[in-house]
mmCIF file with all atom_site columns, C-alpha atoms and ligand atoms in Angstrom:
data_model
loop_
_atom_site.group_PDB
_atom_site.id
_atom_site.type_symbol
_atom_site.label_atom_id
_atom_site.label_alt_id
_atom_site.label_comp_id
_atom_site.label_asym_id
_atom_site.label_entity_id
_atom_site.label_seq_id
_atom_site.pdbx_PDB_ins_code
_atom_site.Cartn_x
_atom_site.Cartn_y
_atom_site.Cartn_z
_atom_site.occupancy
_atom_site.B_iso_or_equiv
_atom_site.pdbx_formal_charge
_atom_site.auth_seq_id
_atom_site.auth_comp_id
_atom_site.auth_asym_id
_atom_site.auth_atom_id
_atom_site.pdbx_PDB_model_num
ATOM   1   C  CA  . UNK C 1 1   ? 53.757 104.913 213.360 1.00 84.00 ? 1   UNK C CA  1
ATOM   2   C  CA  . UNK C 1 2   ? 50.003 104.932 213.407 1.00 90.00 ? 2   UNK C CA  1
ATOM   3   C  CA  . UNK C 1 3   ? 48.278 104.743 210.017 1.00 95.00 ? 3   UNK C CA  1
ATOM   4   C  CA  . UNK C 1 4   ? 44.619 105.610 209.522 1.00 97.00 ? 4   UNK C CA  1
ATOM   5   C  CA  . UNK C 1 5   ? 43.401 103.516 206.596 1.00 98.00 ? 5   UNK C CA  1
ATOM   6   C  CA  . UNK C 1 6   ? 40.172 104.714 204.980 1.00 98.00 ? 6   UNK C CA  1
ATOM   7   C  CA  . UNK C 1 7   ? 39.086 102.093 202.448 1.00 97.00 ? 7   UNK C CA  1
ATOM   8   C  CA  . UNK C 1 8   ? 35.652 100.589 201.820 1.00 97.00 ? 8   UNK C CA  1
ATOM   9   C  CA  . UNK C 1 9   ? 36.790 97.480  199.946 1.00 96.00 ? 9   UNK C CA  1
ATOM   10  C  CA  . UNK C 1 10  ? 36.944 94.914  202.776 1.00 97.00 ? 10  UNK C CA  1
ATOM   11  C  CA  . UNK C 1 11  ? 39.381 92.472  201.171 1.00 96.00 ? 11  UNK C CA  1
ATOM   12  C  CA  . UNK C 1 12  ? 41.771 95.199  200.045 1.00 95.00 ? 12  UNK C CA  1
ATOM   13  C  CA  . UNK C 1 13  ? 41.605 96.799  203.491 1.00 97.00 ? 13  UNK C CA  1
ATOM   14  C  CA  . UNK C 1 14  ? 42.241 93.488  205.234 1.00 96.00 ? 14  UNK C CA  1
ATOM   15  C  CA  . UNK C 1 15  ? 45.237 92.727  203.001 1.00 96.00 ? 15  UNK C CA  1
ATOM   16  C  CA  . UNK C 1 16  ? 46.727 96.178  203.506 1.00 96.00 ? 16  UNK C CA  1
ATOM   17  C  CA  . UNK C 1 17  ? 46.179 96.022  207.241 1.00 95.00 ? 17  UNK C CA  1
ATOM   18  C  CA  . UNK C 1 18  ? 48.097 92.731  207.412 1.00 94.00 ? 18  UNK C CA  1
ATOM   19  C  CA  . UNK C 1 19  ? 51.000 93.960  205.287 1.00 94.00 ? 19  UNK C CA  1
ATOM   20  C  CA  . UNK C 1 20  ? 51.308 97.233  207.164 1.00 93.00 ? 20  UNK C CA  1
ATOM   21  C  CA  . UNK C 1 21  ? 51.135 95.460  210.476 1.00 90.00 ? 21  UNK C CA  1
ATOM   22  C  CA  . UNK C 1 22  ? 53.955 93.141  209.407 1.00 89.00 ? 22  UNK C CA  1
ATOM   23  C  CA  . UNK C 1 23  ? 56.039 96.229  208.599 1.00 87.00 ? 23  UNK C CA  1
ATOM   24  C  CA  . UNK C 1 24  ? 55.578 97.547  212.120 1.00 83.00 ? 24  UNK C CA  1
ATOM   25  C  CA  . UNK C 1 25  ? 52.844 100.103 211.484 1.00 89.00 ? 25  UNK C CA  1
ATOM   26  C  CA  . UNK C 1 26  ? 49.860 100.331 213.826 1.00 89.00 ? 26  UNK C CA  1
ATOM   27  C  CA  . UNK C 1 27  ? 46.788 100.393 211.576 1.00 94.00 ? 27  UNK C CA  1
ATOM   28  C  CA  . UNK C 1 28  ? 43.319 101.686 212.318 1.00 94.00 ? 28  UNK C CA  1
ATOM   29  C  CA  . UNK C 1 29  ? 40.804 101.015 209.587 1.00 96.00 ? 29  UNK C CA  1
ATOM   30  C  CA  . UNK C 1 30  ? 37.567 102.769 208.678 1.00 97.00 ? 30  UNK C CA  1
ATOM   31  C  CA  . UNK C 1 31  ? 35.366 102.073 205.662 1.00 97.00 ? 31  UNK C CA  1
ATOM   32  C  CA  . UNK C 1 32  ? 33.546 105.404 205.591 1.00 97.00 ? 32  UNK C CA  1
ATOM   33  C  CA  . UNK C 1 33  ? 34.543 109.008 205.194 1.00 97.00 ? 33  UNK C CA  1
ATOM   34  C  CA  . UNK C 1 34  ? 32.525 110.782 207.870 1.00 96.00 ? 34  UNK C CA  1
ATOM   35  C  CA  . UNK C 1 35  ? 33.810 108.758 210.839 1.00 96.00 ? 35  UNK C CA  1
ATOM   36  C  CA  . UNK C 1 36  ? 37.293 109.059 209.338 1.00 96.00 ? 36  UNK C CA  1
ATOM   37  C  CA  . UNK C 1 37  ? 37.173 112.864 209.523 1.00 96.00 ? 37  UNK C CA  1
ATOM   38  C  CA  . UNK C 1 38  ? 36.259 112.539 213.182 1.00 93.00 ? 38  UNK C CA  1
ATOM   39  C  CA  . UNK C 1 39  ? 39.017 109.964 213.775 1.00 93.00 ? 39  UNK C CA  1
ATOM   40  C  CA  . UNK C 1 40  ? 41.703 112.336 212.514 1.00 92.00 ? 40  UNK C CA  1
ATOM   41  C  CA  . UNK C 1 41  ? 41.093 114.431 215.637 1.00 85.00 ? 41  UNK C CA  1
ATOM   42  C  CA  . UNK C 1 42  ? 40.426 111.648 218.111 1.00 85.00 ? 42  UNK C CA  1
ATOM   43  C  CA  . UNK C 1 43  ? 42.993 109.027 217.060 1.00 83.00 ? 43  UNK C CA  1
ATOM   44  C  CA  . UNK C 1 44  ? 45.818 111.434 216.108 1.00 83.00 ? 44  UNK C CA  1
ATOM   45  C  CA  . UNK C 1 45  ? 47.269 109.243 213.342 1.00 91.00 ? 45  UNK C CA  1
ATOM   46  C  CA  . UNK C 1 46  ? 50.794 109.850 212.009 1.00 91.00 ? 46  UNK C CA  1
ATOM   47  C  CA  . UNK C 1 47  ? 49.681 109.335 208.411 1.00 96.00 ? 47  UNK C CA  1
ATOM   48  C  CA  . UNK C 1 48  ? 46.544 108.625 206.389 1.00 97.00 ? 48  UNK C CA  1
ATOM   49  C  CA  . UNK C 1 49  ? 45.854 106.305 203.447 1.00 98.00 ? 49  UNK C CA  1
ATOM   50  C  CA  . UNK C 1 50  ? 42.628 107.492 201.854 1.00 97.00 ? 50  UNK C CA  1
ATOM   51  C  CA  . UNK C 1 51  ? 40.582 105.811 199.143 1.00 95.00 ? 51  UNK C CA  1
ATOM   52  C  CA  . UNK C 1 52  ? 38.782 108.453 197.074 1.00 93.00 ? 52  UNK C CA  1
ATOM   53  C  CA  . UNK C 1 53  ? 35.762 106.300 196.202 1.00 93.00 ? 53  UNK C CA  1
ATOM   54  C  CA  . UNK C 1 54  ? 33.900 105.965 199.490 1.00 96.00 ? 54  UNK C CA  1
ATOM   55  C  CA  . UNK C 1 55  ? 30.259 105.003 200.035 1.00 96.00 ? 55  UNK C CA  1
ATOM   56  C  CA  . UNK C 1 56  ? 29.123 107.981 202.118 1.00 97.00 ? 56  UNK C CA  1
ATOM   57  C  CA  . UNK C 1 57  ? 31.031 111.053 200.991 1.00 96.00 ? 57  UNK C CA  1
ATOM   58  C  CA  . UNK C 1 58  ? 33.587 111.749 198.299 1.00 95.00 ? 58  UNK C CA  1
ATOM   59  C  CA  . UNK C 1 59  ? 37.180 111.109 199.366 1.00 95.00 ? 59  UNK C CA  1
ATOM   60  C  CA  . UNK C 1 60  ? 38.105 114.587 198.114 1.00 95.00 ? 60  UNK C CA  1
ATOM   61  C  CA  . UNK C 1 61  ? 35.750 116.032 200.751 1.00 96.00 ? 61  UNK C CA  1
ATOM   62  C  CA  . UNK C 1 62  ? 37.416 113.888 203.399 1.00 97.00 ? 62  UNK C CA  1
ATOM   63  C  CA  . UNK C 1 63  ? 40.784 115.168 202.237 1.00 96.00 ? 63  UNK C CA  1
ATOM   64  C  CA  . UNK C 1 64  ? 39.675 118.797 202.432 1.00 96.00 ? 64  UNK C CA  1
ATOM   65  C  CA  . UNK C 1 65  ? 38.273 118.265 205.922 1.00 96.00 ? 65  UNK C CA  1
ATOM   66  C  CA  . UNK C 1 66  ? 41.520 116.595 207.053 1.00 95.00 ? 66  UNK C CA  1
ATOM   67  C  CA  . UNK C 1 67  ? 43.551 119.504 205.680 1.00 94.00 ? 67  UNK C CA  1
ATOM   68  C  CA  . UNK C 1 68  ? 41.410 121.997 207.558 1.00 92.00 ? 68  UNK C CA  1
ATOM   69  C  CA  . UNK C 1 69  ? 42.187 120.191 210.804 1.00 90.00 ? 69  UNK C CA  1
ATOM   70  C  CA  . UNK C 1 70  ? 45.820 119.391 210.169 1.00 89.00 ? 70  UNK C CA  1
ATOM   71  C  CA  . UNK C 1 71  ? 47.936 121.014 207.505 1.00 84.00 ? 71  UNK C CA  1
ATOM   72  C  CA  . UNK C 1 72  ? 50.940 118.732 208.051 1.00 86.00 ? 72  UNK C CA  1
ATOM   73  C  CA  . UNK C 1 73  ? 49.457 115.238 208.371 1.00 93.00 ? 73  UNK C CA  1
ATOM   74  C  CA  . UNK C 1 74  ? 50.820 113.116 205.487 1.00 95.00 ? 74  UNK C CA  1
ATOM   75  C  CA  . UNK C 1 75  ? 47.988 111.814 203.287 1.00 97.00 ? 75  UNK C CA  1
ATOM   76  C  CA  . UNK C 1 76  ? 48.331 109.286 200.481 1.00 97.00 ? 76  UNK C CA  1
ATOM   77  C  CA  . UNK C 1 77  ? 45.278 108.935 198.259 1.00 95.00 ? 77  UNK C CA  1
ATOM   78  C  CA  . UNK C 1 78  ? 44.203 105.759 196.509 1.00 94.00 ? 78  UNK C CA  1
ATOM   79  C  CA  . UNK C 1 79  ? 42.135 106.092 193.418 1.00 87.00 ? 79  UNK C CA  1
ATOM   80  C  CA  . UNK C 1 80  ? 40.441 103.528 191.242 1.00 78.00 ? 80  UNK C CA  1
ATOM   81  C  CA  . UNK C 1 81  ? 39.614 106.252 188.814 1.00 62.00 ? 81  UNK C CA  1
ATOM   82  C  CA  . UNK C 1 82  ? 43.071 106.563 187.369 1.00 63.00 ? 82  UNK C CA  1
ATOM   83  C  CA  . UNK C 1 83  ? 42.085 109.742 185.620 1.00 70.00 ? 83  UNK C CA  1
ATOM   84  C  CA  . UNK C 1 84  ? 44.548 112.569 185.658 1.00 76.00 ? 84  UNK C CA  1
ATOM   85  C  CA  . UNK C 1 85  ? 41.869 114.916 186.917 1.00 82.00 ? 85  UNK C CA  1
ATOM   86  C  CA  . UNK C 1 86  ? 41.350 112.970 190.169 1.00 83.00 ? 86  UNK C CA  1
ATOM   87  C  CA  . UNK C 1 87  ? 45.036 112.973 190.948 1.00 83.00 ? 87  UNK C CA  1
ATOM   88  C  CA  . UNK C 1 88  ? 45.389 116.660 190.204 1.00 84.00 ? 88  UNK C CA  1
ATOM   89  C  CA  . UNK C 1 89  ? 42.327 117.547 192.307 1.00 89.00 ? 89  UNK C CA  1
ATOM   90  C  CA  . UNK C 1 90  ? 43.666 115.372 195.129 1.00 89.00 ? 90  UNK C CA  1
ATOM   91  C  CA  . UNK C 1 91  ? 47.055 117.026 195.061 1.00 88.00 ? 91  UNK C CA  1
ATOM   92  C  CA  . UNK C 1 92  ? 45.387 120.449 194.877 1.00 90.00 ? 92  UNK C CA  1
ATOM   93  C  CA  . UNK C 1 93  ? 43.336 119.498 197.919 1.00 92.00 ? 93  UNK C CA  1
ATOM   94  C  CA  . UNK C 1 94  ? 46.519 118.790 199.829 1.00 92.00 ? 94  UNK C CA  1
ATOM   95  C  CA  . UNK C 1 95  ? 47.345 115.110 199.302 1.00 94.00 ? 95  UNK C CA  1
ATOM   96  C  CA  . UNK C 1 96  ? 51.066 114.393 199.615 1.00 94.00 ? 96  UNK C CA  1
ATOM   97  C  CA  . UNK C 1 97  ? 51.112 111.422 197.280 1.00 94.00 ? 97  UNK C CA  1
ATOM   98  C  CA  . UNK C 1 98  ? 48.786 109.115 195.345 1.00 92.00 ? 98  UNK C CA  1
ATOM   99  C  CA  . UNK C 1 99  ? 48.569 105.577 194.002 1.00 93.00 ? 99  UNK C CA  1
ATOM   100 C  CA  . UNK C 1 100 ? 46.258 104.383 191.247 1.00 91.00 ? 100 UNK C CA  1
ATOM   101 C  CA  . UNK C 1 101 ? 44.528 101.053 191.792 1.00 90.00 ? 101 UNK C CA  1
ATOM   102 C  CA  . UNK C 1 102 ? 45.513 98.351  191.227 1.00 90.00 ? 102 UNK C CA  1
ATOM   103 C  CA  . UNK C 1 103 ? 48.908 98.812  192.897 1.00 93.00 ? 103 UNK C CA  1
ATOM   104 C  CA  . UNK C 1 104 ? 51.522 96.575  194.451 1.00 94.00 ? 104 UNK C CA  1
ATOM   105 C  CA  . UNK C 1 105 ? 51.565 96.521  198.259 1.00 94.00 ? 105 UNK C CA  1
ATOM   106 C  CA  . UNK C 1 106 ? 55.340 97.002  198.132 1.00 94.00 ? 106 UNK C CA  1
ATOM   107 C  CA  . UNK C 1 107 ? 54.797 100.244 196.274 1.00 95.00 ? 107 UNK C CA  1
ATOM   108 C  CA  . UNK C 1 108 ? 52.460 101.500 198.993 1.00 96.00 ? 108 UNK C CA  1
ATOM   109 C  CA  . UNK C 1 109 ? 54.902 100.468 201.712 1.00 94.00 ? 109 UNK C CA  1
ATOM   110 C  CA  . UNK C 1 110 ? 57.727 102.301 199.936 1.00 94.00 ? 110 UNK C CA  1
ATOM   111 C  CA  . UNK C 1 111 ? 55.635 105.489 199.768 1.00 95.00 ? 111 UNK C CA  1
ATOM   112 C  CA  . UNK C 1 112 ? 54.723 105.241 203.450 1.00 95.00 ? 112 UNK C CA  1
ATOM   113 C  CA  . UNK C 1 113 ? 58.356 104.751 204.394 1.00 91.00 ? 113 UNK C CA  1
ATOM   114 C  CA  . UNK C 1 114 ? 59.077 108.046 202.638 1.00 90.00 ? 114 UNK C CA  1
ATOM   115 C  CA  . UNK C 1 115 ? 56.432 109.672 204.867 1.00 92.00 ? 115 UNK C CA  1
ATOM   116 C  CA  . UNK C 1 116 ? 57.973 107.986 207.874 1.00 87.00 ? 116 UNK C CA  1
ATOM   117 C  CA  . UNK C 1 117 ? 61.468 109.229 207.069 1.00 81.00 ? 117 UNK C CA  1
ATOM   118 C  CA  . UNK C 1 118 ? 60.149 112.713 206.525 1.00 83.00 ? 118 UNK C CA  1
ATOM   119 C  CA  . UNK C 1 119 ? 58.312 112.632 209.841 1.00 80.00 ? 119 UNK C CA  1
ATOM   120 C  CA  . UNK C 1 120 ? 61.241 111.336 211.798 1.00 68.00 ? 120 UNK C CA  1
ATOM   121 C  CA  . UNK C 1 121 ? 63.768 113.775 210.372 1.00 62.00 ? 121 UNK C CA  1
ATOM   122 C  CA  . UNK C 1 122 ? 61.209 116.424 211.112 1.00 54.00 ? 122 UNK C CA  1
ATOM   123 C  CA  . UNK C 1 123 ? 60.346 115.172 214.561 1.00 56.00 ? 123 UNK C CA  1
ATOM   124 C  CA  . UNK C 1 124 ? 63.783 114.845 216.113 1.00 55.00 ? 124 UNK C CA  1
ATOM   125 C  CA  . UNK C 1 125 ? 65.611 111.944 214.461 1.00 64.00 ? 125 UNK C CA  1
ATOM   126 C  CA  . UNK C 1 126 ? 67.909 111.767 217.449 1.00 78.00 ? 126 UNK C CA  1
ATOM   127 C  CA  . UNK C 1 127 ? 66.837 112.864 220.902 1.00 86.00 ? 127 UNK C CA  1
ATOM   128 C  CA  . UNK C 1 128 ? 68.880 112.946 224.057 1.00 90.00 ? 128 UNK C CA  1
ATOM   129 C  CA  . UNK C 1 129 ? 67.584 113.474 227.566 1.00 93.00 ? 129 UNK C CA  1
ATOM   130 C  CA  . UNK C 1 130 ? 70.216 113.103 230.251 1.00 93.00 ? 130 UNK C CA  1
ATOM   131 C  CA  . UNK C 1 131 ? 72.141 109.874 229.618 1.00 95.00 ? 131 UNK C CA  1
ATOM   132 C  CA  . UNK C 1 132 ? 69.393 108.442 227.358 1.00 96.00 ? 132 UNK C CA  1
ATOM   133 C  CA  . UNK C 1 133 ? 69.734 108.791 223.585 1.00 94.00 ? 133 UNK C CA  1
ATOM   134 C  CA  . UNK C 1 134 ? 67.008 107.647 221.209 1.00 92.00 ? 134 UNK C CA  1
ATOM   135 C  CA  . UNK C 1 135 ? 67.664 107.460 217.485 1.00 88.00 ? 135 UNK C CA  1
ATOM   136 C  CA  . UNK C 1 136 ? 64.405 106.826 215.655 1.00 79.00 ? 136 UNK C CA  1
ATOM   137 C  CA  . UNK C 1 137 ? 66.055 106.376 212.261 1.00 73.00 ? 137 UNK C CA  1
ATOM   138 C  CA  . UNK C 1 138 ? 68.362 103.633 213.467 1.00 80.00 ? 138 UNK C CA  1
ATOM   139 C  CA  . UNK C 1 139 ? 65.777 102.456 216.047 1.00 85.00 ? 139 UNK C CA  1
ATOM   140 C  CA  . UNK C 1 140 ? 68.440 102.417 218.715 1.00 92.00 ? 140 UNK C CA  1
ATOM   141 C  CA  . UNK C 1 141 ? 68.384 103.541 222.326 1.00 95.00 ? 141 UNK C CA  1
ATOM   142 C  CA  . UNK C 1 142 ? 71.562 104.014 224.327 1.00 96.00 ? 142 UNK C CA  1
ATOM   143 C  CA  . UNK C 1 143 ? 72.115 104.753 228.007 1.00 96.00 ? 143 UNK C CA  1
ATOM   144 C  CA  . UNK C 1 144 ? 75.525 106.312 228.705 1.00 94.00 ? 144 UNK C CA  1
ATOM   145 C  CA  . UNK C 1 145 ? 76.540 105.194 225.235 1.00 92.00 ? 145 UNK C CA  1
ATOM   146 C  CA  . UNK C 1 146 ? 75.542 101.552 225.720 1.00 95.00 ? 146 UNK C CA  1
ATOM   147 C  CA  . UNK C 1 147 ? 72.785 100.191 223.494 1.00 95.00 ? 147 UNK C CA  1
ATOM   148 C  CA  . UNK C 1 148 ? 69.840 98.668  225.344 1.00 96.00 ? 148 UNK C CA  1
ATOM   149 C  CA  . UNK C 1 149 ? 67.500 96.014  224.068 1.00 95.00 ? 149 UNK C CA  1
ATOM   150 C  CA  . UNK C 1 150 ? 63.874 97.102  223.715 1.00 95.00 ? 150 UNK C CA  1
ATOM   151 C  CA  . UNK C 1 151 ? 60.811 95.449  222.230 1.00 92.00 ? 151 UNK C CA  1
ATOM   152 C  CA  . UNK C 1 152 ? 58.990 97.331  219.463 1.00 87.00 ? 152 UNK C CA  1
ATOM   153 C  CA  . UNK C 1 153 ? 56.311 98.592  221.847 1.00 90.00 ? 153 UNK C CA  1
ATOM   154 C  CA  . UNK C 1 154 ? 58.809 99.562  224.528 1.00 94.00 ? 154 UNK C CA  1
ATOM   155 C  CA  . UNK C 1 155 ? 60.696 101.564 221.923 1.00 93.00 ? 155 UNK C CA  1
ATOM   156 C  CA  . UNK C 1 156 ? 57.519 103.299 220.719 1.00 90.00 ? 156 UNK C CA  1
ATOM   157 C  CA  . UNK C 1 157 ? 56.458 104.041 224.270 1.00 94.00 ? 157 UNK C CA  1
ATOM   158 C  CA  . UNK C 1 158 ? 59.821 105.571 225.178 1.00 95.00 ? 158 UNK C CA  1
ATOM   159 C  CA  . UNK C 1 159 ? 59.800 107.603 221.969 1.00 91.00 ? 159 UNK C CA  1
ATOM   160 C  CA  . UNK C 1 160 ? 56.367 109.076 222.719 1.00 90.00 ? 160 UNK C CA  1
ATOM   161 C  CA  . UNK C 1 161 ? 57.409 109.963 226.259 1.00 94.00 ? 161 UNK C CA  1
ATOM   162 C  CA  . UNK C 1 162 ? 60.683 111.551 225.131 1.00 92.00 ? 162 UNK C CA  1
ATOM   163 C  CA  . UNK C 1 163 ? 59.051 113.521 222.304 1.00 86.00 ? 163 UNK C CA  1
ATOM   164 C  CA  . UNK C 1 164 ? 56.581 114.860 224.825 1.00 86.00 ? 164 UNK C CA  1
ATOM   165 C  CA  . UNK C 1 165 ? 59.054 115.417 227.644 1.00 89.00 ? 165 UNK C CA  1
ATOM   166 C  CA  . UNK C 1 166 ? 57.624 117.692 230.294 1.00 90.00 ? 166 UNK C CA  1
ATOM   167 C  CA  . UNK C 1 167 ? 54.051 116.769 229.415 1.00 89.00 ? 167 UNK C CA  1
ATOM   168 C  CA  . UNK C 1 168 ? 52.144 114.033 231.194 1.00 92.00 ? 168 UNK C CA  1
ATOM   169 C  CA  . UNK C 1 169 ? 50.950 111.226 228.922 1.00 92.00 ? 169 UNK C CA  1
ATOM   170 C  CA  . UNK C 1 170 ? 47.805 109.529 230.150 1.00 92.00 ? 170 UNK C CA  1
ATOM   171 C  CA  . UNK C 1 171 ? 47.457 105.755 230.011 1.00 90.00 ? 171 UNK C CA  1
ATOM   172 C  CA  . UNK C 1 172 ? 44.560 106.134 227.563 1.00 88.00 ? 172 UNK C CA  1
ATOM   173 C  CA  . UNK C 1 173 ? 46.487 108.285 225.136 1.00 87.00 ? 173 UNK C CA  1
ATOM   174 C  CA  . UNK C 1 174 ? 49.482 105.946 225.294 1.00 91.00 ? 174 UNK C CA  1
ATOM   175 C  CA  . UNK C 1 175 ? 47.234 102.961 224.657 1.00 89.00 ? 175 UNK C CA  1
ATOM   176 C  CA  . UNK C 1 176 ? 45.670 104.597 221.624 1.00 84.00 ? 176 UNK C CA  1
ATOM   177 C  CA  . UNK C 1 177 ? 49.098 105.372 220.194 1.00 84.00 ? 177 UNK C CA  1
ATOM   178 C  CA  . UNK C 1 178 ? 50.489 101.887 220.758 1.00 87.00 ? 178 UNK C CA  1
ATOM   179 C  CA  . UNK C 1 179 ? 47.553 99.693  219.836 1.00 87.00 ? 179 UNK C CA  1
ATOM   180 C  CA  . UNK C 1 180 ? 45.065 99.457  216.973 1.00 83.00 ? 180 UNK C CA  1
ATOM   181 C  CA  . UNK C 1 181 ? 41.357 99.701  217.629 1.00 79.00 ? 181 UNK C CA  1
ATOM   182 C  CA  . UNK C 1 182 ? 39.863 96.409  218.631 1.00 77.00 ? 182 UNK C CA  1
ATOM   183 C  CA  . UNK C 1 183 ? 43.267 94.927  219.345 1.00 80.00 ? 183 UNK C CA  1
ATOM   184 C  CA  . UNK C 1 184 ? 43.124 92.976  222.550 1.00 83.00 ? 184 UNK C CA  1
ATOM   185 C  CA  . UNK C 1 185 ? 44.931 94.865  225.322 1.00 83.00 ? 185 UNK C CA  1
ATOM   186 C  CA  . UNK C 1 186 ? 45.400 93.694  228.877 1.00 85.00 ? 186 UNK C CA  1
ATOM   187 C  CA  . UNK C 1 187 ? 44.122 96.382  231.238 1.00 84.00 ? 187 UNK C CA  1
ATOM   188 C  CA  . UNK C 1 188 ? 47.606 96.792  232.700 1.00 89.00 ? 188 UNK C CA  1
ATOM   189 C  CA  . UNK C 1 189 ? 49.483 96.614  229.364 1.00 91.00 ? 189 UNK C CA  1
ATOM   190 C  CA  . UNK C 1 190 ? 50.968 100.103 229.630 1.00 93.00 ? 190 UNK C CA  1
ATOM   191 C  CA  . UNK C 1 191 ? 52.039 99.526  233.249 1.00 94.00 ? 191 UNK C CA  1
ATOM   192 C  CA  . UNK C 1 192 ? 53.759 96.303  232.196 1.00 95.00 ? 192 UNK C CA  1
ATOM   193 C  CA  . UNK C 1 193 ? 55.674 98.017  229.367 1.00 96.00 ? 193 UNK C CA  1
ATOM   194 C  CA  . UNK C 1 194 ? 56.665 100.847 231.710 1.00 97.00 ? 194 UNK C CA  1
ATOM   195 C  CA  . UNK C 1 195 ? 57.842 98.325  234.292 1.00 96.00 ? 195 UNK C CA  1
ATOM   196 C  CA  . UNK C 1 196 ? 60.091 96.603  231.709 1.00 96.00 ? 196 UNK C CA  1
ATOM   197 C  CA  . UNK C 1 197 ? 61.347 99.925  230.363 1.00 97.00 ? 197 UNK C CA  1
ATOM   198 C  CA  . UNK C 1 198 ? 62.270 101.161 233.817 1.00 97.00 ? 198 UNK C CA  1
ATOM   199 C  CA  . UNK C 1 199 ? 64.463 98.149  234.448 1.00 97.00 ? 199 UNK C CA  1
ATOM   200 C  CA  . UNK C 1 200 ? 66.550 99.189  231.429 1.00 97.00 ? 200 UNK C CA  1
ATOM   201 C  CA  . UNK C 1 201 ? 66.637 102.946 232.089 1.00 97.00 ? 201 UNK C CA  1
ATOM   202 C  CA  . UNK C 1 202 ? 68.168 105.139 234.786 1.00 96.00 ? 202 UNK C CA  1
ATOM   203 C  CA  . UNK C 1 203 ? 66.203 105.319 238.022 1.00 93.00 ? 203 UNK C CA  1
ATOM   204 C  CA  . UNK C 1 204 ? 63.443 107.945 238.065 1.00 94.00 ? 204 UNK C CA  1
ATOM   205 C  CA  . UNK C 1 205 ? 63.837 108.554 234.317 1.00 96.00 ? 205 UNK C CA  1
ATOM   206 C  CA  . UNK C 1 206 ? 60.138 107.823 233.774 1.00 97.00 ? 206 UNK C CA  1
ATOM   207 C  CA  . UNK C 1 207 ? 58.055 109.430 236.456 1.00 96.00 ? 207 UNK C CA  1
ATOM   208 C  CA  . UNK C 1 208 ? 54.624 108.234 237.503 1.00 95.00 ? 208 UNK C CA  1
ATOM   209 C  CA  . UNK C 1 209 ? 51.961 110.884 237.891 1.00 92.00 ? 209 UNK C CA  1
ATOM   210 C  CA  . UNK C 1 210 ? 49.657 109.059 240.220 1.00 90.00 ? 210 UNK C CA  1
ATOM   211 C  CA  . UNK C 1 211 ? 46.222 108.305 238.804 1.00 88.00 ? 211 UNK C CA  1
ATOM   212 C  CA  . UNK C 1 212 ? 47.044 110.111 235.544 1.00 90.00 ? 212 UNK C CA  1
ATOM   213 C  CA  . UNK C 1 213 ? 49.958 108.654 233.650 1.00 93.00 ? 213 UNK C CA  1
ATOM   214 C  CA  . UNK C 1 214 ? 53.661 109.097 233.028 1.00 96.00 ? 214 UNK C CA  1
ATOM   215 C  CA  . UNK C 1 215 ? 56.143 111.760 232.087 1.00 95.00 ? 215 UNK C CA  1
ATOM   216 C  CA  . UNK C 1 216 ? 59.814 112.345 231.478 1.00 95.00 ? 216 UNK C CA  1
ATOM   217 C  CA  . UNK C 1 217 ? 61.535 115.505 232.667 1.00 91.00 ? 217 UNK C CA  1
ATOM   218 C  CA  . UNK C 1 218 ? 62.830 117.547 229.729 1.00 87.00 ? 218 UNK C CA  1
ATOM   219 C  CA  . UNK C 1 219 ? 66.575 117.807 229.177 1.00 79.00 ? 219 UNK C CA  1
HETATM 220 CA CA1 . CA  O 2 .   ? 36.345 102.453 197.135 1.00 90.25 ? 1   CA  O CA1 1
#
């Protein structure tokens, strides 16, 4: 799950980034609203954590702009101004949930897990293509009924390919879904993950589209 974190307080952002990362989320962080609006289109996050008090534009404006682009993207707003009015305006503008600062990190993680569950029940909790079954709730992959052992990134990679079966995924788009910005990535990282995945999957399950990327044939 890729989280776009929009928060201008550097120490809070750093702390959240670490906690979310530990929980298995991929986090991209921005401290300003305008680039964040842009990033919603370019980075295709799965969910957004948005601070309402930003230095360049009001978080409510960011929220409205996000909603215009994507009506479904889960957004949790953070507000230091614990006034009822802010929360109500935020929810009216399409936020899915809110937390008033200060909050416990565990509370935020619990709220994001609710988003995650909603997304995965929504986006095929269990998918089967040929002999390969992927259960994103249980985080299990089976081939002909036998569970296979995958690393976190291998699992995410397979999930993206299966969810998009029939469509070619470019190396760049896979990289941006699997890694945070600025995270060090070997130039052949995706190839290496694919190589390991292939050893555990039926032959020809993941097809290479030369010079472009990878795809899986739909069921
Ligand atoms: Ca702030």
